[in-house]
Amino acid sequence: MSQKIKVATTSLAGCFGCHMSFLDIDERLLELLELIEFDRSPLTDIKHCGPCDLGIIEGGVCNAENVHVLREFRQNCKILVAVGACAINGGLPAQRNHLDLRDVLEEVYQTEPGLTHGGIPNDPELPLPLNKVHPIHEVVKIDYFLPGCPPPADAIWKFVTDLLAGRTPTLGHGLIHYD
Amino acid sequence: MSTNTSPTFLIDGEEISFQPGQTIIQAALAAEKYIPHLCFHPEFKPHGSCKLCTVKINGRPAAACTTQAQAGLNVESDIPEIKDKRRTLVQMLLVEGNHFCPSCEKSGNCMLQALGYDLGVMSPHFAQIFPVRPVDASHPDILLDFNRCILCELCVRASSEVDKKYVFALAGRGINKHLIVNAESGRLADTNFSPTDKAAQVCPVGVILPKRVGFAVPIGKRKYDLKPISDISSRPALPSGGEGSTGQLASGGSLESAK
Amino acid sequence: MPMKDPADIIDAVLSRHRDDPTRLLQILRETQEELGWLSRKTLAFIARGTRQPLARVEGVASFYSFFHTRPMGRYRVLWSDNITDRMLGSARLMKEMCQKLWLEPGHVSEDGLVSVATTSCTGMCDQGPALLVNYNAIPRLTSQRVAQIVELIRTETPISAWPGEFFQVDDNIRRRDILLANRLNRGDALRTAIVRSPTVQAESSANERTWQDSNLASAPGPLLTLEEIKRANLRGRGGAGFATGTKWEACRNAAGSGPESAHCVICNADEGEPGTFKDRVLLTTQADLVFEGMTIAAYVVGARLGMVYLRGEYRYLRDHLEKILTRRRSEHLLGHNILNQAGFDFDIEIHFGAGAYICGEESALIESLEGKRGVPRNRPPFPVTHGYLGQPTIVNNVETLAAAALIAANGGDWFRSIGTEKSAGSKILSVSGDCERPGIYEYPFGVNVAEVLSDCGAIPAKTQAVQISGPSGVCIASDEFQRRIGFEDLATAGAFMVFNNERDMFEVARNFSHFFAHESCGFCTPCRVGTTLLKNCMDKIEAGHGSEYDINEIFKINHLLQTASHCGLGHTACNPMFDTLQKFRPAYQRRFKSLAFEPAFDLDLALSQARQMTGRDDADAHLKNTMEVKE
């Protein structure tokens, strides 16, 4: 093989649990690193994505910055994978969706004693939250989905190795999980 | 196969014998041939609403739960075209409600989730509808989380037909259809509902949950964690990752083609 | 004026209906007429009275659009929202009304005076835009009329004191054929049917337990009439075209259940298909013929009970119809021993729907008549064997029954000589949209679309499409105008909506997608969720956020709806999108900003609440909806 597969990963509105599960493939990481190299990823601390073969996204879209990062990945990655419950259906952050965002901001920054120091932050450096939290396939086209909260390390391994081998990734019973 | 003289029909080429009066799904399940279903329950009259049991009968689509078995029918169930429809139906149910499995006590014992696994549903595909459906925790022993309701009416039927309590009913129409509780307050605490009711036992998803027992069995060790929902044989469960149910992870390119 | 106690009001309604739970719809409607809306307390009172669980009563009340389980304005204005109303400016007029009333659509004014919202087509397409005020129809709206209505509402003038001309509904009959030009006298058809067997009726009833028993065996009169219906090759006029004679025969041969077997004849006057209004005109101008058709049907199948299921939008026809029923009773055309035939007992009762298109489906209609949610039943069994309260029941469209009366009078051969080989008789079309003379046109079957267009004053060269048989029917383009009305080609329930070259066929389809999402009963998964997903897809495209991806989604949902839905509503709910995508795809594509993919929601709009709360409006406080393509 002439060249290693370039892989980028990120966590949007997620908890990094999916990344942790990725690391749980343990010593198989070494095997994997024979085949791939990481571009932008929390593992490398590269800040922006270059052209990649594979993008792995954890977490849903809860604010404007998530949209920008997701688009950067879509623009640079040939294949984009939604990993974990939050990327796939909004997950835990989306459980705020039955509340009105205005009420949430008021409750947190204006009403609740102890937090009401400076009112609702309006620093332009801070990304604005979206009215609702959305799964990533509602914002860009996603090629593959790998569910789980987090997906088990074995499922991630199976998925990545299938993909690297040029097979359509297929999980059997016990590897597909939504929880 | 069977050597008796009862009439037979074919499901996916397999001969299934049946008793006159049985529906296709009843005959199939009796013969340990699984057809996916959610609103069907062997102890209740066929309902025909979830449409997960849609099969092709002599080439035409129909619900297996409401179609009478007849000798010589050719039923196709485990074929790509039908499985594709079932996947879409599961996805529709997923976006209609709020199915956040990691927070649900029913996870691992949930038929909707298990069907998702079995059919290889890797994402809800459609845009989430994000319904607003407040939970009812008023009852001392039972929690109602309407966000997960798939409107199969099993609790409605159980409460009226078996318990004779009429605790549940459906209200609204179309996408606004929803489960309600038979009390002027609208709260479960103000009914004579009891955890021993049949209606407390039949929910295929995580709407009607007994309190304080949620995690007695840990995640990963539950019913459909151990055995796919489609495995209704009396044989032991297949080893993890073995044949049987497989899930394809959506239609994307391969790295080979990408390179 | 002393206020009546609500409990007394409900009690009076309940006793009028003998506390009968099967009459729940009528009970709810009459209670609401007095109390304005149906609180849970009111529903609990009705539940106790009819000995049903509250939740079940609430489930029924919340199923129908015209029942309100939340407080409504004392004046409830509902604008007909069919595409033909929109083409005549209903959206603008409704906005005018709301502005004058300082009101948001869908909301009740703070003083509880008035609410303004939309409703599905009210069947006034030839004289739109139309609205309902407290369920009274007002057609032909203009800015001036809207201003007058607003003034009457502001001054709280009782609707009974509004000018009568407001409520004048025109027949607009433009072309008559065998039905609309018939010269039958009341009772002619019945007398002819009875005379077909001059001797048998009297003697059989003397020896048999009941007339119905003898009828079920082989009384020649009914059988001979049935033969005429079959010979006529009469097919249902509600759209599906099922052979009427076959239906009647199956019902006649069904034994029924219980000691008091009671066959039932139902006239389906739920006419909810947008663009259809011929049953309204038939019931206005030919009610005797329709009732006579029902009586003929009762004679053939041996029914005592007849019911008209009249859509709530046509409530204004009630007095007119009741008057005709009373006259028929006094002339022995209804009631006991009809036309002196011993044991020929049959009467007709009018039930009102309450704003649910699905109740036009015969088994949903029967559920509704039984006081339940209008959900289509699983079939078999079919209504002909297990219908109203489990008894053998025929459900026929208004026009079918009128035609049956004509056949009973003039014979099957006569009827069959009209129309085409497979489509005997005539068809009444409800013509609306872009034409000079909208209204009612009756033709022998086989007429082609171009001829109808020229008769109604639509210029074929300037007409791009005709929607035949409403949203669930078929949209045909100008190169198909030689196609013919008939079961061989364009089967139709009667709607004929004309769209000129200026019209946006995407908006037509979008209007229909909203209709189906609103009217889906919600029983089965594909239709309940699918119709809303379709509607969302169309709205997304309308907002300029669509792409080819969304078109693929429409096709995907269409495929599921067609194969997996529980009833015809779901099977046909995607037809408008499917047809317009085949024939008018540029109307979709010109709204696309990108070809491949657009977000499912409006990204910039999704930041609106945060912008509002933070007061920010800098560049980073906005998002572009379409992703820039990287070079």
PDB file of C-alpha atoms in Angstrom, chain A residues 1 3 5 53-54 78-79 85-86 88-95 97-99 132-135 137-138 141-149 159-160 162-179, chain B residues 90 94 98-103 107-108 112-113 115-118 120-128 130-133 219-220 224-229 239-242 245-256 258-259:
ATOM      1  CA  MET A   1       0.000   0.000   0.000  1.00  0.00           C
ATOM      2  CA  GLN A   3      -0.142   5.649   1.169  1.00  0.00           C
ATOM      3  CA  ILE A   5      -5.560   6.423   4.796  1.00  0.00           C
ATOM      4  CA  ASP A  53     -10.384   9.921   3.228  1.00  0.00           C
ATOM      5  CA  LEU A  54     -12.474   9.405   6.291  1.00  0.00           C
ATOM      6  CA  LYS A  78     -14.508  11.778   1.148  1.00  0.00           C
ATOM      7  CA  ILE A  79     -16.503   9.659   3.549  1.00  0.00           C
ATOM      8  CA  ALA A  85     -26.298   8.452  19.629  1.00  0.00           C
ATOM      9  CA  CYS A  86     -25.734  12.226  19.697  1.00  0.00           C
ATOM     10  CA  ILE A  88     -27.277  10.140  14.950  1.00  0.00           C
ATOM     11  CA  ASN A  89     -30.355  11.491  16.721  1.00  0.00           C
ATOM     12  CA  GLY A  90     -29.168  14.415  18.844  1.00  0.00           C
ATOM     13  CA  GLY A  91     -28.731  12.257  21.915  1.00  0.00           C
ATOM     14  CA  LEU A  92     -28.523  13.696  25.388  1.00  0.00           C
ATOM     15  CA  PRO A  93     -28.060  17.363  24.348  1.00  0.00           C
ATOM     16  CA  ALA A  94     -31.267  17.080  22.277  1.00  0.00           C
ATOM     17  CA  GLN A  95     -33.232  16.332  25.414  1.00  0.00           C
ATOM     18  CA  ASN A  97     -35.507  20.263  22.623  1.00  0.00           C
ATOM     19  CA  HIS A  98     -38.847  20.203  24.363  1.00  0.00           C
ATOM     20  CA  LEU A  99     -37.863  23.461  26.067  1.00  0.00           C
ATOM     21  CA  LYS A 132     -32.887  22.965  18.901  1.00  0.00           C
ATOM     22  CA  VAL A 133     -30.142  20.343  18.867  1.00  0.00           C
ATOM     23  CA  HIS A 134     -30.075  18.347  15.640  1.00  0.00           C
ATOM     24  CA  PRO A 135     -28.474  15.122  14.431  1.00  0.00           C
ATOM     25  CA  HIS A 137     -27.438  14.172   8.968  1.00  0.00           C
ATOM     26  CA  GLU A 138     -29.915  17.052   9.089  1.00  0.00           C
ATOM     27  CA  LYS A 141     -24.916  14.496   3.894  1.00  0.00           C
ATOM     28  CA  ILE A 142     -23.649  11.579   5.939  1.00  0.00           C
ATOM     29  CA  ASP A 143     -22.362   8.398   4.320  1.00  0.00           C
ATOM     30  CA  TYR A 144     -22.408   5.961   7.218  1.00  0.00           C
ATOM     31  CA  PHE A 145     -23.906   5.682  10.675  1.00  0.00           C
ATOM     32  CA  LEU A 146     -22.476   3.793  13.615  1.00  0.00           C
ATOM     33  CA  PRO A 147     -24.937   3.849  16.527  1.00  0.00           C
ATOM     34  CA  GLY A 148     -24.323   3.286  20.235  1.00  0.00           C
ATOM     35  CA  CYS A 149     -23.817   5.339  23.353  1.00  0.00           C
ATOM     36  CA  PHE A 159     -16.651  -0.908  11.051  1.00  0.00           C
ATOM     37  CA  VAL A 160     -13.230   0.583  10.365  1.00  0.00           C
ATOM     38  CA  ASP A 162     -14.560  -3.437   6.925  1.00  0.00           C
ATOM     39  CA  LEU A 163     -14.213  -0.011   5.415  1.00  0.00           C
ATOM     40  CA  LEU A 164     -10.433  -0.276   5.064  1.00  0.00           C
ATOM     41  CA  ALA A 165     -10.838  -3.635   3.383  1.00  0.00           C
ATOM     42  CA  GLY A 166     -13.236  -2.136   0.872  1.00  0.00           C
ATOM     43  CA  ARG A 167     -16.251  -3.987   2.231  1.00  0.00           C
ATOM     44  CA  THR A 168     -19.610  -2.429   3.041  1.00  0.00           C
ATOM     45  CA  PRO A 169     -19.406  -2.231   6.831  1.00  0.00           C
ATOM     46  CA  THR A 170     -21.777  -4.725   8.401  1.00  0.00           C
ATOM     47  CA  LEU A 171     -22.407  -5.280  12.089  1.00  0.00           C
ATOM     48  CA  GLY A 172     -23.949  -8.463  13.422  1.00  0.00           C
ATOM     49  CA  HIS A 173     -26.133  -8.973  16.462  1.00  0.00           C
ATOM     50  CA  GLY A 174     -24.448  -7.697  19.579  1.00  0.00           C
ATOM     51  CA  LEU A 175     -22.546  -4.984  17.754  1.00  0.00           C
ATOM     52  CA  ILE A 176     -25.494  -2.795  16.754  1.00  0.00           C
ATOM     53  CA  HIS A 177     -26.576  -0.977  19.874  1.00  0.00           C
ATOM     54  CA  TYR A 178     -28.516   2.199  20.459  1.00  0.00           C
ATOM     55  CA  ASP A 179     -27.635   2.310  24.163  1.00  0.00           C
TER      56      ASP A 179
ATOM     57  CA  VAL B  90     -38.920   1.790  12.090  1.00  0.00           C
ATOM     58  CA  LEU B  94     -37.968   6.742  15.619  1.00  0.00           C
ATOM     59  CA  ASN B  98     -38.210  10.766  21.221  1.00  0.00           C
ATOM     60  CA  HIS B  99     -36.253   7.536  21.371  1.00  0.00           C
ATOM     61  CA  PHE B 100     -33.127   8.295  23.345  1.00  0.00           C
ATOM     62  CA  CYS B 101     -32.216   4.738  24.212  1.00  0.00           C
ATOM     63  CA  PRO B 102     -29.332   5.450  26.621  1.00  0.00           C
ATOM     64  CA  SER B 103     -31.750   7.054  29.066  1.00  0.00           C
ATOM     65  CA  SER B 107     -33.404  -0.462  26.494  1.00  0.00           C
ATOM     66  CA  GLY B 108     -32.473  -4.043  25.678  1.00  0.00           C
ATOM     67  CA  LEU B 112     -38.751  -1.237  18.541  1.00  0.00           C
ATOM     68  CA  GLN B 113     -35.064  -1.082  19.355  1.00  0.00           C
ATOM     69  CA  LEU B 115     -36.328  -4.562  15.419  1.00  0.00           C
ATOM     70  CA  GLY B 116     -33.982  -1.714  14.591  1.00  0.00           C
ATOM     71  CA  TYR B 117     -31.049  -3.975  15.414  1.00  0.00           C
ATOM     72  CA  ASP B 118     -32.507  -6.868  13.508  1.00  0.00           C
ATOM     73  CA  GLY B 120     -29.966  -3.012  10.546  1.00  0.00           C
ATOM     74  CA  VAL B 121     -31.448   0.433  11.128  1.00  0.00           C
ATOM     75  CA  MET B 122     -28.336   2.511  11.654  1.00  0.00           C
ATOM     76  CA  SER B 123     -29.961   5.945  11.763  1.00  0.00           C
ATOM     77  CA  PRO B 124     -33.414   7.517  11.932  1.00  0.00           C
ATOM     78  CA  HIS B 125     -32.750   8.798   8.400  1.00  0.00           C
ATOM     79  CA  PHE B 126     -35.576  11.384   8.425  1.00  0.00           C
ATOM     80  CA  ALA B 127     -35.511  14.702  10.258  1.00  0.00           C
ATOM     81  CA  GLN B 128     -36.596  14.392  13.878  1.00  0.00           C
ATOM     82  CA  PHE B 130     -39.144  16.505  18.237  1.00  0.00           C
ATOM     83  CA  PRO B 131     -42.589  16.136  19.819  1.00  0.00           C
ATOM     84  CA  VAL B 132     -43.369  17.800  23.140  1.00  0.00           C
ATOM     85  CA  ARG B 133     -45.019  15.174  25.323  1.00  0.00           C
ATOM     86  CA  ILE B 219     -27.616  -2.982  30.083  1.00  0.00           C
ATOM     87  CA  GLY B 220     -25.976  -5.536  27.840  1.00  0.00           C
ATOM     88  CA  TYR B 224     -32.530  -8.652  23.034  1.00  0.00           C
ATOM     89  CA  ASP B 225     -28.911  -8.090  24.009  1.00  0.00           C
ATOM     90  CA  LEU B 226     -28.651 -11.836  24.386  1.00  0.00           C
ATOM     91  CA  LYS B 227     -30.702 -12.984  21.434  1.00  0.00           C
ATOM     92  CA  PRO B 228     -32.033 -11.218  18.331  1.00  0.00           C
ATOM     93  CA  ILE B 229     -35.765 -10.592  18.326  1.00  0.00           C
ATOM     94  CA  PRO B 239     -23.065 -16.587  19.208  1.00  0.00           C
ATOM     95  CA  SER B 240     -22.506 -12.849  19.122  1.00  0.00           C
ATOM     96  CA  GLY B 241     -21.728 -11.563  15.655  1.00  0.00           C
ATOM     97  CA  GLY B 242     -22.768 -14.830  14.081  1.00  0.00           C
ATOM     98  CA  SER B 245     -29.276 -10.629  11.782  1.00  0.00           C
ATOM     99  CA  THR B 246     -26.887  -8.338  10.062  1.00  0.00           C
ATOM    100  CA  GLY B 247     -26.999  -4.637   9.692  1.00  0.00           C
ATOM    101  CA  GLN B 248     -25.743  -2.685   6.772  1.00  0.00           C
ATOM    102  CA  LEU B 249     -24.528   0.726   7.698  1.00  0.00           C
ATOM    103  CA  ALA B 250     -26.347   2.813   5.129  1.00  0.00           C
ATOM    104  CA  SER B 251     -25.499   3.338   1.534  1.00  0.00           C
ATOM    105  CA  GLY B 252     -22.213   5.107   1.241  1.00  0.00           C
ATOM    106  CA  GLY B 253     -19.184   4.721  -0.953  1.00  0.00           C
ATOM    107  CA  SER B 254     -16.299   2.513   0.041  1.00  0.00           C
ATOM    108  CA  LEU B 255     -12.813   3.685   0.755  1.00  0.00           C
ATOM    109  CA  GLU B 256     -11.729   1.741  -2.283  1.00  0.00           C
ATOM    110  CA  ALA B 258     -13.006   6.938  -2.699  1.00  0.00           C
ATOM    111  CA  LYS B 259      -9.371   6.482  -3.366  1.00  0.00           C
TER     112      LYS B 259
END
